[in-house]
Amino acid sequence: QDKQALSIPTNQTNANAAGVDIGTGWWNEEQVRQQPFEELIRHGPQILTDILERARNRTEDSIRTAENDEAVTTHAHAPLLFQNQTPIPDPHALYGTSLFSAYLDGCSIVLNHADAISATIAILCQDLQQSFPHAYANVYITPPNLQAVSPHADDRDVLVIQIVGKKRWTVYGGVPIHYPYSHEQVGKHGLEVPEWVLEGPRLVDCVLEAGDVLYMPRGFVHEARAVSDEMSFHVTVALATQDWTLGGLISAELVQQNSANHGSSARSSHNLAKSLRKAVPRCFGRDDIHRIPTVEKEALTNEINDILKTLKEQLTIQRISSSLQCKYESHNNRAFQIRSQVIHSMNDQQQTQTHQQTQTQTQHKNHQVVGRDAAQTVGMDTIVRAATAPEKERVTLFESQRSDQSITPLPKRGLQVREDIADAIIRILTKLKSESKPQTTCRVGDLKSLLSNVEQHELRSSLDLVCDLTLLSFARQCVELGALAIDG
């Protein structure tokens, strides 16, 4: 294979790498259009939480319009969740629509076509289409010291952009199938990666940090794991080179009739299509080639020669170019419409932010300190406390009403926590719910400081895995469930 995978450090800095926050105050469409890559890195934490919330809202919209449960799991862009490098077959049954709940339980989250969720990623893909025929993006969010999927190869070229945190990438030098098509991706769909690849030399073994880019050619086997003390959020920009191959284009031309042609050309195309669709005589493949009657062999040979002659006459670079142009225009126009809606939505959200902030400041007056709506406003600077009995009752009543109105079975509600951080999370929750006077309150970003020095030493290995997104997910889930409340 004439391309190599390589890591390109861009020396970009993430201004908010130390924290994860919410809101759209950072959003500026003009600035993003001028520097989409730089803005993606600079505002990575905010984009991360925005994506998680928007993906949840989109899933809920899908559920509300669905006629049956199956539509929930077959939604084209439904989030994919992985634990122990294995996909979870029914995430809704475990976590409902909350990706924060799934993350807290140690799930890696994959969001395909993230350019249909995030305005910044949408603009980045539009910008890249000045250099490539078409581009789209998938997002991968992985808790510390975990790996989403097993070693595998893809059927497309990709650009891996590290946005938040760090991830160790391994790219193997052996290429089991050069330029694979979708059904030839090793490590997927039951097609195993050959042992000689995994035991062979490694082409790349490096840690990507925020702003680094890794180019991965189609067919290279690779795997990635978040480092021990940081989560990872990266965007994979896909360049669908499997759709741009000469073999694929010829195959498409072979089986379609060109209705635009007239006269002898149209008849020729029609005959070619018929010849290609017919089954070959049953003797071929069953009998020894030398025992097949000469008349059968000559007939098939003549048919092959006629096909090749017709192809040589009709399959020109002009036809290939026109076919590609139609494909690109179709994909790009459809993507542009979707991305435009996402960008407009982000602008609308930005315009109403001042009003939303005013509402946030008066939440305690409107009793919006617990429940789903309150949880959406929780950020790293939010102050939380234990919820009171009346506040818990409001959440219970709301959940009961929601269950009665839902057309799909709702999952059991409860705080699900990754096993190797459970002790630390339980200790933090216990501290918040203690009956000490005055009542314990704490900023979400400082929750680990509630533990004494002795406790922090005792739980050091567990606390190392509690990243900012873990704290945010914990706080949001507790507020949504009514265990914690936003302190006014």
Short mmCIF file of C-alpha atoms in Angstrom, two decimals:
data_model
loop_
_atom_site.label_atom_id
_atom_site.label_comp_id
_atom_site.label_asym_id
_atom_site.label_seq_id
_atom_site.Cartn_x
_atom_site.Cartn_y
_atom_site.Cartn_z
CA GLN A 1 0.00 0.00 0.00
CA ASP A 2 1.44 3.30 -1.12
CA LYS A 3 0.31 5.38 1.86
CA GLN A 4 1.47 5.41 5.44
CA ALA A 5 -0.24 6.30 8.69
CA LEU A 6 1.42 9.16 10.47
CA SER A 7 0.82 11.36 13.49
CA ILE A 8 0.91 15.09 12.90
CA PRO A 9 1.27 17.19 16.07
CA THR A 10 -0.31 20.57 15.39
CA ASN A 11 0.81 22.25 18.62
CA GLN A 12 -2.72 23.56 19.14
CA THR A 13 -3.68 24.34 22.72
CA ASN A 14 -7.00 23.60 24.36
CA ALA A 15 -7.93 26.62 26.41
CA ASN A 16 -10.41 24.62 28.45
CA ALA A 17 -8.61 21.30 28.71
CA ALA A 18 -8.83 21.31 32.48
CA GLY A 19 -12.62 21.42 32.64
CA VAL A 20 -15.91 20.58 30.98
CA ASP A 21 -18.63 23.20 30.87
CA ILE A 22 -21.90 24.05 29.19
CA GLY A 23 -23.52 26.92 27.36
CA THR A 24 -23.11 28.60 23.97
CA GLY A 25 -21.40 31.82 25.06
CA TRP A 26 -18.30 30.73 23.15
CA TRP A 27 -20.17 30.25 19.84
CA ASN A 28 -19.41 32.65 17.01
CA GLU A 29 -20.39 31.36 13.58
CA GLU A 30 -18.19 33.78 11.65
CA GLN A 31 -15.14 32.89 13.71
CA VAL A 32 -15.83 29.16 13.41
CA ARG A 33 -16.13 29.47 9.63
CA GLN A 34 -12.78 31.28 9.47
CA GLN A 35 -10.96 28.73 11.67
CA PRO A 36 -13.10 25.60 12.13
CA PHE A 37 -10.25 23.37 13.25
CA GLU A 38 -8.85 25.86 15.76
CA GLU A 39 -12.29 26.62 17.19
CA LEU A 40 -13.05 22.90 17.52
CA ILE A 41 -9.93 22.41 19.63
CA ARG A 42 -10.29 25.65 21.59
CA HIS A 43 -13.86 24.94 22.67
CA GLY A 44 -13.67 21.15 22.84
CA PRO A 45 -15.15 20.76 26.36
CA GLN A 46 -18.20 22.88 25.57
CA ILE A 47 -18.70 21.07 22.26
CA LEU A 48 -18.48 17.74 24.10
CA THR A 49 -21.31 18.50 26.53
CA ASP A 50 -23.36 20.13 23.78
CA ILE A 51 -23.07 16.99 21.65
CA LEU A 52 -24.11 14.70 24.51
CA GLU A 53 -27.18 16.79 25.28
CA ARG A 54 -28.17 17.30 21.64
CA ALA A 55 -27.77 13.58 20.91
CA ARG A 56 -30.09 12.85 23.82
CA ASN A 57 -32.68 15.35 22.61
CA ARG A 58 -32.54 13.90 19.11
CA THR A 59 -33.09 10.39 20.46
CA GLU A 60 -36.05 11.56 22.51
CA ASP A 61 -37.53 13.28 19.46
CA SER A 62 -37.20 9.99 17.61
CA ILE A 63 -38.93 8.13 20.42
CA ARG A 64 -41.80 10.60 20.52
CA THR A 65 -42.46 10.14 16.82
CA ALA A 66 -41.92 6.39 16.79
CA GLU A 67 -44.79 3.98 16.41
CA ASN A 68 -43.08 1.07 18.11
CA ASP A 69 -40.06 0.20 20.26
CA GLU A 70 -38.09 -1.11 17.31
CA ALA A 71 -37.81 2.37 15.83
CA VAL A 72 -35.81 3.46 18.87
CA THR A 73 -33.03 0.93 18.35
CA THR A 74 -32.98 1.14 14.55
CA HIS A 75 -32.71 4.94 14.36
CA ALA A 76 -30.07 5.69 11.73
CA HIS A 77 -27.97 7.90 13.98
CA ALA A 78 -28.79 6.41 17.37
CA PRO A 79 -25.85 6.53 19.82
CA LEU A 80 -23.76 3.36 20.02
CA LEU A 81 -22.55 2.30 23.47
CA PHE A 82 -19.68 -0.09 24.21
CA GLN A 83 -18.50 -1.82 27.38
CA ASN A 84 -15.50 -4.14 27.45
CA GLN A 85 -15.09 -3.54 23.68
CA THR A 86 -18.53 -5.05 23.13
CA PRO A 87 -21.61 -3.19 21.86
CA ILE A 88 -24.56 -2.93 24.24
CA PRO A 89 -27.55 -4.35 22.30
CA ASP A 90 -30.29 -2.29 24.01
CA PRO A 91 -28.85 0.87 25.61
CA HIS A 92 -32.31 2.34 26.14
CA ALA A 93 -33.24 -0.45 28.53
CA LEU A 94 -30.23 0.36 30.73
CA TYR A 95 -29.84 4.12 30.52
CA GLY A 96 -32.91 5.51 28.85
CA THR A 97 -31.75 8.37 26.66
CA SER A 98 -29.10 9.74 29.04
CA LEU A 99 -25.61 9.48 27.64
CA PHE A 100 -24.30 10.98 30.90
CA SER A 101 -25.74 7.98 32.72
CA ALA A 102 -24.05 5.61 30.26
CA TYR A 103 -20.71 7.39 30.58
CA LEU A 104 -20.85 7.26 34.39
CA ASP A 105 -21.33 3.50 34.11
CA GLY A 106 -18.12 3.17 32.07
CA CYS A 107 -19.58 3.15 28.57
CA SER A 108 -17.69 4.40 25.56
CA ILE A 109 -20.00 6.45 23.35
CA VAL A 110 -19.93 6.54 19.55
CA LEU A 111 -22.03 9.09 17.68
CA ASN A 112 -22.06 8.56 13.93
CA HIS A 113 -22.59 11.54 11.62
CA ALA A 114 -21.78 14.02 14.36
CA ASP A 115 -21.80 16.73 11.68
CA ALA A 116 -25.59 16.41 11.96
CA ILE A 117 -25.39 17.18 15.70
CA SER A 118 -22.59 19.73 16.25
CA ALA A 119 -22.51 23.04 14.37
CA THR A 120 -18.73 23.30 14.69
CA ILE A 121 -18.16 19.82 13.29
CA ALA A 122 -20.68 20.56 10.53
CA ILE A 123 -18.69 23.64 9.47
CA LEU A 124 -15.42 21.69 9.66
CA CYS A 125 -16.79 19.04 7.27
CA GLN A 126 -18.09 21.71 4.89
CA ASP A 127 -14.65 23.33 4.94
CA LEU A 128 -12.90 20.02 4.22
CA GLN A 129 -15.12 19.50 1.18
CA GLN A 130 -13.16 22.25 -0.53
CA SER A 131 -10.30 19.72 -0.65
CA PHE A 132 -12.13 16.37 -0.68
CA PRO A 133 -15.22 15.21 -2.60
CA HIS A 134 -17.21 14.53 0.59
CA ALA A 135 -16.52 14.38 4.32
CA TYR A 136 -18.53 13.43 7.38
CA ALA A 137 -17.57 12.89 11.01
CA ASN A 138 -18.07 10.42 13.85
CA VAL A 139 -17.42 11.17 17.51
CA TYR A 140 -15.84 8.86 20.11
CA ILE A 141 -16.04 9.53 23.86
CA THR A 142 -14.11 7.12 26.08
CA PRO A 143 -13.70 7.08 29.91
CA PRO A 144 -10.17 6.93 31.39
CA ASN A 145 -8.20 3.72 30.89
CA LEU A 146 -10.84 2.13 28.64
CA GLN A 147 -11.00 1.05 25.01
CA ALA A 148 -14.17 1.33 22.96
CA VAL A 149 -13.61 -1.32 20.28
CA SER A 150 -11.18 -4.12 19.44
CA PRO A 151 -8.47 -3.86 16.75
CA HIS A 152 -10.02 -3.44 13.31
CA ALA A 153 -9.59 -1.89 9.87
CA ASP A 154 -11.93 0.54 8.13
CA ASP A 155 -13.16 0.76 4.56
CA ARG A 156 -12.38 4.48 4.31
CA ASP A 157 -9.53 6.91 4.87
CA VAL A 158 -9.94 8.90 8.08
CA LEU A 159 -8.48 11.88 9.91
CA VAL A 160 -8.48 11.35 13.68
CA ILE A 161 -8.63 14.69 15.52
CA GLN A 162 -8.02 14.60 19.27
CA ILE A 163 -10.22 17.24 20.92
CA VAL A 164 -10.12 16.67 24.69
CA GLY A 165 -7.92 14.40 26.80
CA LYS A 166 -5.46 11.82 25.52
CA LYS A 167 -5.61 8.51 23.69
CA ARG A 168 -2.94 5.95 22.87
CA TRP A 169 -3.09 4.76 19.28
CA THR A 170 -1.54 1.61 17.84
CA VAL A 171 -1.41 1.15 14.07
CA TYR A 172 -0.13 -2.20 12.82
CA GLY A 173 2.21 -2.42 9.86
CA GLY A 174 0.67 -5.49 8.23
CA VAL A 175 -2.30 -4.82 5.95
CA PRO A 176 -4.49 -7.95 5.70
CA ILE A 177 -6.69 -6.66 2.85
CA HIS A 178 -5.51 -3.75 0.76
CA TYR A 179 -8.18 -1.14 0.06
CA PRO A 180 -11.05 -3.15 1.62
CA TYR A 181 -14.71 -2.73 0.80
CA SER A 182 -17.33 -2.65 3.56
CA HIS A 183 -17.74 -6.43 3.73
CA GLU A 184 -13.94 -6.87 3.97
CA GLN A 185 -13.27 -4.85 7.15
CA VAL A 186 -11.32 -7.14 9.46
CA GLY A 187 -12.27 -6.91 13.11
CA LYS A 188 -15.92 -6.30 12.16
CA HIS A 189 -18.93 -8.43 11.32
CA GLY A 190 -17.21 -11.67 12.36
CA LEU A 191 -14.17 -11.19 10.11
CA GLU A 192 -11.20 -11.70 12.43
CA VAL A 193 -7.94 -9.78 12.33
CA PRO A 194 -5.16 -12.24 11.37
CA GLU A 195 -2.77 -13.07 14.19
CA TRP A 196 0.23 -12.26 12.01
CA VAL A 197 -0.95 -8.65 11.85
CA LEU A 198 -1.29 -8.26 15.65
CA GLU A 199 2.01 -10.06 16.26
CA GLY A 200 3.83 -8.10 13.58
CA PRO A 201 5.55 -4.71 13.66
CA ARG A 202 3.74 -1.58 14.75
CA LEU A 203 3.76 1.32 12.36
CA VAL A 204 2.52 3.86 14.94
CA ASP A 205 2.48 3.68 18.74
CA CYS A 206 1.80 7.13 20.16
CA VAL A 207 -0.42 9.19 22.46
CA LEU A 208 -2.55 11.85 20.81
CA GLU A 209 -3.22 15.01 22.80
CA ALA A 210 -5.67 17.84 22.12
CA GLY A 211 -4.92 19.28 18.68
CA ASP A 212 -3.02 16.26 17.31
CA VAL A 213 -4.18 14.67 14.05
CA LEU A 214 -3.62 11.09 12.92
CA TYR A 215 -4.14 10.16 9.28
CA MET A 216 -5.32 6.56 8.89
CA PRO A 217 -5.37 5.11 5.36
CA ARG A 218 -8.06 2.63 4.46
CA GLY A 219 -7.23 -0.95 5.44
CA PHE A 220 -4.70 -0.36 8.25
CA VAL A 221 -5.52 -2.31 11.43
CA HIS A 222 -5.58 -0.06 14.49
CA GLU A 223 -6.81 0.25 18.08
CA ALA A 224 -7.00 3.09 20.59
CA ARG A 225 -7.26 3.35 24.37
CA ALA A 226 -7.80 6.33 26.68
CA VAL A 227 -4.85 6.87 29.03
CA SER A 228 -5.15 5.94 32.70
CA ASP A 229 -5.93 9.37 34.15
CA GLU A 230 -7.81 11.20 31.36
CA MET A 231 -10.92 10.64 29.32
CA SER A 232 -10.79 10.99 25.54
CA PHE A 233 -12.98 12.88 23.10
CA HIS A 234 -11.95 12.64 19.47
CA VAL A 235 -13.56 13.28 16.11
CA THR A 236 -12.95 10.95 13.19
CA VAL A 237 -13.44 12.68 9.84
CA ALA A 238 -14.31 10.02 7.29
CA LEU A 239 -13.36 10.26 3.64
CA ALA A 240 -15.45 7.54 2.00
CA THR A 241 -12.82 6.36 -0.45
CA GLN A 242 -14.53 2.97 -0.80
CA ASP A 243 -17.26 4.81 -2.73
CA TRP A 244 -14.77 6.44 -5.08
CA THR A 245 -12.99 3.31 -6.38
CA LEU A 246 -12.74 2.45 -10.04
CA GLY A 247 -13.91 -1.09 -9.29
CA GLY A 248 -17.01 0.16 -7.54
CA LEU A 249 -17.83 2.63 -10.30
CA ILE A 250 -17.40 -0.01 -13.01
CA SER A 251 -19.60 -2.43 -11.05
CA ALA A 252 -22.31 0.23 -10.78
CA GLU A 253 -22.11 0.96 -14.50
CA LEU A 254 -22.24 -2.73 -15.37
CA VAL A 255 -25.61 -3.35 -13.75
CA GLN A 256 -27.49 -0.15 -14.65
CA GLN A 257 -29.14 0.82 -17.88
CA ASN A 258 -28.46 4.27 -19.24
CA SER A 259 -31.99 5.51 -19.93
CA ALA A 260 -30.60 8.78 -21.26
CA ASN A 261 -29.16 7.01 -24.31
CA HIS A 262 -31.15 6.61 -27.49
CA GLY A 263 -31.04 4.43 -30.56
CA SER A 264 -28.34 1.79 -30.88
CA SER A 265 -26.55 3.01 -27.77
CA ALA A 266 -29.67 2.44 -25.66
CA ARG A 267 -30.16 -1.04 -27.14
CA SER A 268 -26.51 -1.83 -26.47
CA SER A 269 -26.83 -0.77 -22.81
CA HIS A 270 -30.00 -2.80 -22.42
CA ASN A 271 -28.39 -5.92 -23.87
CA LEU A 272 -25.31 -5.44 -21.69
CA ALA A 273 -27.44 -5.20 -18.56
CA LYS A 274 -29.35 -8.35 -19.52
CA SER A 275 -26.15 -10.29 -20.19
CA LEU A 276 -24.68 -9.35 -16.82
CA ARG A 277 -27.83 -10.22 -14.88
CA LYS A 278 -28.36 -13.65 -16.42
CA ALA A 279 -27.08 -16.74 -14.61
CA VAL A 280 -24.21 -18.56 -16.33
CA PRO A 281 -25.05 -22.07 -17.56
CA ARG A 282 -25.29 -24.55 -14.67
CA CYS A 283 -22.47 -26.72 -16.00
CA PHE A 284 -19.86 -24.08 -15.09
CA GLY A 285 -18.55 -24.54 -11.58
CA ARG A 286 -20.04 -28.03 -11.26
CA ASP A 287 -18.22 -29.97 -13.97
CA ASP A 288 -14.53 -30.12 -14.83
CA ILE A 289 -13.84 -27.38 -17.37
CA HIS A 290 -12.50 -29.98 -19.86
CA ARG A 291 -15.74 -31.97 -19.71
CA ILE A 292 -17.98 -29.00 -20.51
CA PRO A 293 -19.20 -29.14 -24.13
CA THR A 294 -17.26 -26.94 -26.52
CA VAL A 295 -20.43 -25.20 -27.67
CA GLU A 296 -21.17 -24.05 -24.10
CA LYS A 297 -17.63 -22.75 -23.62
CA GLU A 298 -17.64 -20.92 -26.94
CA ALA A 299 -21.02 -19.33 -26.19
CA LEU A 300 -19.82 -18.02 -22.83
CA THR A 301 -16.54 -16.83 -24.33
CA ASN A 302 -18.39 -14.91 -27.06
CA GLU A 303 -20.68 -13.35 -24.44
CA ILE A 304 -17.67 -12.21 -22.37
CA ASN A 305 -16.03 -10.73 -25.47
CA ASP A 306 -19.24 -8.87 -26.38
CA ILE A 307 -19.46 -7.45 -22.84
CA LEU A 308 -15.83 -6.29 -22.91
CA LYS A 309 -16.33 -4.71 -26.32
CA THR A 310 -19.43 -2.83 -25.17
CA LEU A 311 -17.66 -1.73 -22.00
CA LYS A 312 -14.70 -0.42 -23.95
CA GLU A 313 -17.05 1.61 -26.11
CA GLN A 314 -19.25 2.99 -23.34
CA LEU A 315 -17.14 3.14 -20.18
CA THR A 316 -15.19 6.35 -20.73
CA ILE A 317 -13.50 8.73 -18.32
CA GLN A 318 -16.27 11.20 -19.13
CA ARG A 319 -18.89 8.72 -17.97
CA ILE A 320 -16.91 7.89 -14.84
CA SER A 321 -16.50 11.58 -14.07
CA SER A 322 -20.19 12.29 -14.60
CA SER A 323 -21.15 9.39 -12.35
CA LEU A 324 -18.88 10.67 -9.59
CA GLN A 325 -20.17 14.20 -10.00
CA CYS A 326 -23.76 13.03 -9.52
CA LYS A 327 -22.74 11.01 -6.46
CA TYR A 328 -20.85 13.90 -4.86
CA GLU A 329 -23.59 16.42 -5.54
CA SER A 330 -26.25 14.13 -4.09
CA HIS A 331 -24.28 13.46 -0.88
CA ASN A 332 -23.13 17.04 -0.43
CA ASN A 333 -26.52 18.64 -1.07
CA ARG A 334 -28.23 16.32 1.40
CA ALA A 335 -25.50 16.89 4.01
CA PHE A 336 -25.59 20.67 3.48
CA GLN A 337 -29.31 20.84 4.22
CA ILE A 338 -28.91 18.91 7.46
CA ARG A 339 -25.82 20.84 8.56
CA SER A 340 -27.49 24.17 7.83
CA GLN A 341 -30.31 23.25 10.19
CA VAL A 342 -27.80 22.38 12.91
CA ILE A 343 -25.98 25.70 12.48
CA HIS A 344 -29.24 27.66 12.53
CA SER A 345 -30.27 25.81 15.68
CA MET A 346 -26.99 26.77 17.34
CA ASN A 347 -27.50 30.42 16.38
CA ASP A 348 -31.02 30.35 17.81
CA GLN A 349 -29.70 28.86 21.03
CA GLN A 350 -27.06 31.56 21.24
CA GLN A 351 -29.64 34.31 20.80
CA THR A 352 -31.79 33.00 23.64
CA GLN A 353 -28.90 32.34 26.02
CA THR A 354 -29.33 35.59 27.93
CA HIS A 355 -32.94 34.71 28.61
CA GLN A 356 -31.93 31.19 29.65
CA GLN A 357 -29.33 32.56 32.03
CA THR A 358 -31.99 34.76 33.63
CA GLN A 359 -34.16 31.71 34.06
CA THR A 360 -31.25 29.84 35.60
CA GLN A 361 -30.76 32.60 38.13
CA THR A 362 -34.40 32.30 39.24
CA GLN A 363 -34.61 28.51 39.15
CA HIS A 364 -34.95 28.21 42.91
CA LYS A 365 -38.03 30.45 42.76
CA ASN A 366 -39.62 28.21 40.14
CA HIS A 367 -38.53 25.01 41.93
CA GLN A 368 -36.30 24.01 38.98
CA VAL A 369 -33.49 22.76 41.16
CA VAL A 370 -34.12 19.05 40.57
CA GLY A 371 -35.28 16.95 37.62
CA ARG A 372 -34.41 16.75 33.96
CA ASP A 373 -34.67 20.46 33.11
CA ALA A 374 -32.51 21.45 36.05
CA ALA A 375 -29.94 18.75 35.25
CA GLN A 376 -29.43 20.21 31.76
CA THR A 377 -28.13 23.43 33.32
CA VAL A 378 -25.55 21.76 35.57
CA GLY A 379 -21.95 22.64 34.73
CA MET A 380 -18.60 22.42 36.46
CA ASP A 381 -19.24 25.70 38.33
CA THR A 382 -22.71 24.72 39.55
CA ILE A 383 -23.11 24.42 43.33
CA VAL A 384 -24.99 21.29 44.44
CA ARG A 385 -26.37 19.97 47.72
CA ALA A 386 -28.54 17.11 48.96
CA ALA A 387 -32.14 17.37 47.80
CA THR A 388 -34.90 17.91 50.34
CA ALA A 389 -37.83 15.52 50.76
CA PRO A 390 -40.29 17.78 48.87
CA GLU A 391 -37.79 18.14 46.03
CA LYS A 392 -37.43 14.36 45.79
CA GLU A 393 -41.22 13.99 45.73
CA ARG A 394 -41.48 16.36 42.77
CA VAL A 395 -39.07 14.21 40.80
CA THR A 396 -40.97 11.04 41.74
CA LEU A 397 -44.26 12.61 40.63
CA PHE A 398 -42.76 13.80 37.34
CA GLU A 399 -41.27 10.36 36.60
CA SER A 400 -44.63 8.73 37.31
CA GLN A 401 -46.40 11.08 34.89
CA ARG A 402 -43.71 10.59 32.26
CA SER A 403 -44.05 6.80 32.53
CA ASP A 404 -47.83 7.03 32.05
CA GLN A 405 -47.43 9.18 28.94
CA SER A 406 -44.55 7.24 27.36
CA ILE A 407 -45.22 4.96 24.40
CA THR A 408 -42.06 2.99 25.17
CA PRO A 409 -41.13 1.17 28.40
CA LEU A 410 -38.96 3.41 30.55
CA PRO A 411 -35.84 1.90 32.17
CA LYS A 412 -35.55 1.57 35.92
CA ARG A 413 -34.20 4.77 37.38
CA GLY A 414 -31.08 4.62 39.49
CA LEU A 415 -27.48 5.74 39.69
CA GLN A 416 -25.31 3.29 37.74
CA VAL A 417 -21.59 3.71 38.29
CA ARG A 418 -18.53 2.10 36.76
CA GLU A 419 -17.28 -0.52 39.23
CA ASP A 420 -13.70 0.74 39.63
CA ILE A 421 -14.86 4.25 40.63
CA ALA A 422 -17.94 3.25 42.61
CA ASP A 423 -16.28 3.55 46.05
CA ALA A 424 -15.12 7.10 45.36
CA ILE A 425 -18.50 8.20 43.96
CA ILE A 426 -20.41 6.69 46.89
CA ARG A 427 -18.12 8.46 49.38
CA ILE A 428 -18.69 11.80 47.63
CA LEU A 429 -22.46 11.30 47.60
CA THR A 430 -22.41 10.33 51.28
CA LYS A 431 -20.52 13.52 52.14
CA LEU A 432 -23.09 15.63 50.30
CA LYS A 433 -26.03 13.89 51.95
CA SER A 434 -24.62 14.08 55.48
CA GLU A 435 -26.89 15.79 57.99
CA SER A 436 -24.19 18.13 59.22
CA LYS A 437 -25.01 21.76 59.97
CA PRO A 438 -24.68 23.87 57.95
CA GLN A 439 -25.72 21.75 54.97
CA THR A 440 -22.84 20.59 52.79
CA THR A 441 -22.64 22.32 49.42
CA CYS A 442 -19.96 22.00 46.78
CA ARG A 443 -19.02 23.15 43.29
CA VAL A 444 -19.26 20.24 40.85
CA GLY A 445 -15.65 20.67 39.75
CA ASP A 446 -14.49 20.43 43.37
CA LEU A 447 -16.46 17.36 44.45
CA LYS A 448 -13.33 15.28 45.01
CA SER A 449 -12.17 17.81 47.58
CA LEU A 450 -15.00 16.70 49.89
CA LEU A 451 -12.90 13.65 50.71
CA SER A 452 -10.31 13.92 53.47
CA ASN A 453 -6.62 13.49 52.75
CA VAL A 454 -6.78 10.01 54.24
CA GLU A 455 -9.72 9.08 52.02
CA GLN A 456 -8.05 10.52 48.95
CA HIS A 457 -4.93 8.46 49.64
CA GLU A 458 -7.02 5.34 50.25
CA LEU A 459 -9.03 5.83 47.06
CA ARG A 460 -6.17 7.19 44.93
CA SER A 461 -6.39 4.58 42.16
CA SER A 462 -10.15 5.04 41.96
CA LEU A 463 -10.00 8.85 42.05
CA ASP A 464 -7.47 8.87 39.19
CA LEU A 465 -10.27 7.53 36.99
CA VAL A 466 -12.75 10.19 38.10
CA CYS A 467 -12.32 12.84 35.40
CA ASP A 468 -14.22 16.09 34.93
CA LEU A 469 -16.80 14.47 32.66
CA THR A 470 -17.35 11.79 35.31
CA LEU A 471 -18.05 14.47 37.93
CA LEU A 472 -20.37 16.31 35.56
CA SER A 473 -22.20 13.08 34.65
CA PHE A 474 -22.54 12.18 38.33
CA ALA A 475 -23.91 15.61 39.27
CA ARG A 476 -26.34 15.72 36.35
CA GLN A 477 -27.67 12.25 37.05
CA CYS A 478 -28.12 12.97 40.76
CA VAL A 479 -29.98 16.21 40.04
CA GLU A 480 -32.16 14.51 37.45
CA LEU A 481 -32.98 11.66 39.85
CA GLY A 482 -33.59 13.96 42.80
CA ALA A 483 -30.68 12.80 44.95
CA LEU A 484 -28.98 16.20 44.65
CA ALA A 485 -30.31 19.67 43.97
CA ILE A 486 -28.88 22.88 42.56
CA ASP A 487 -28.13 25.22 45.43
CA GLY A 488 -29.79 28.60 44.89
#
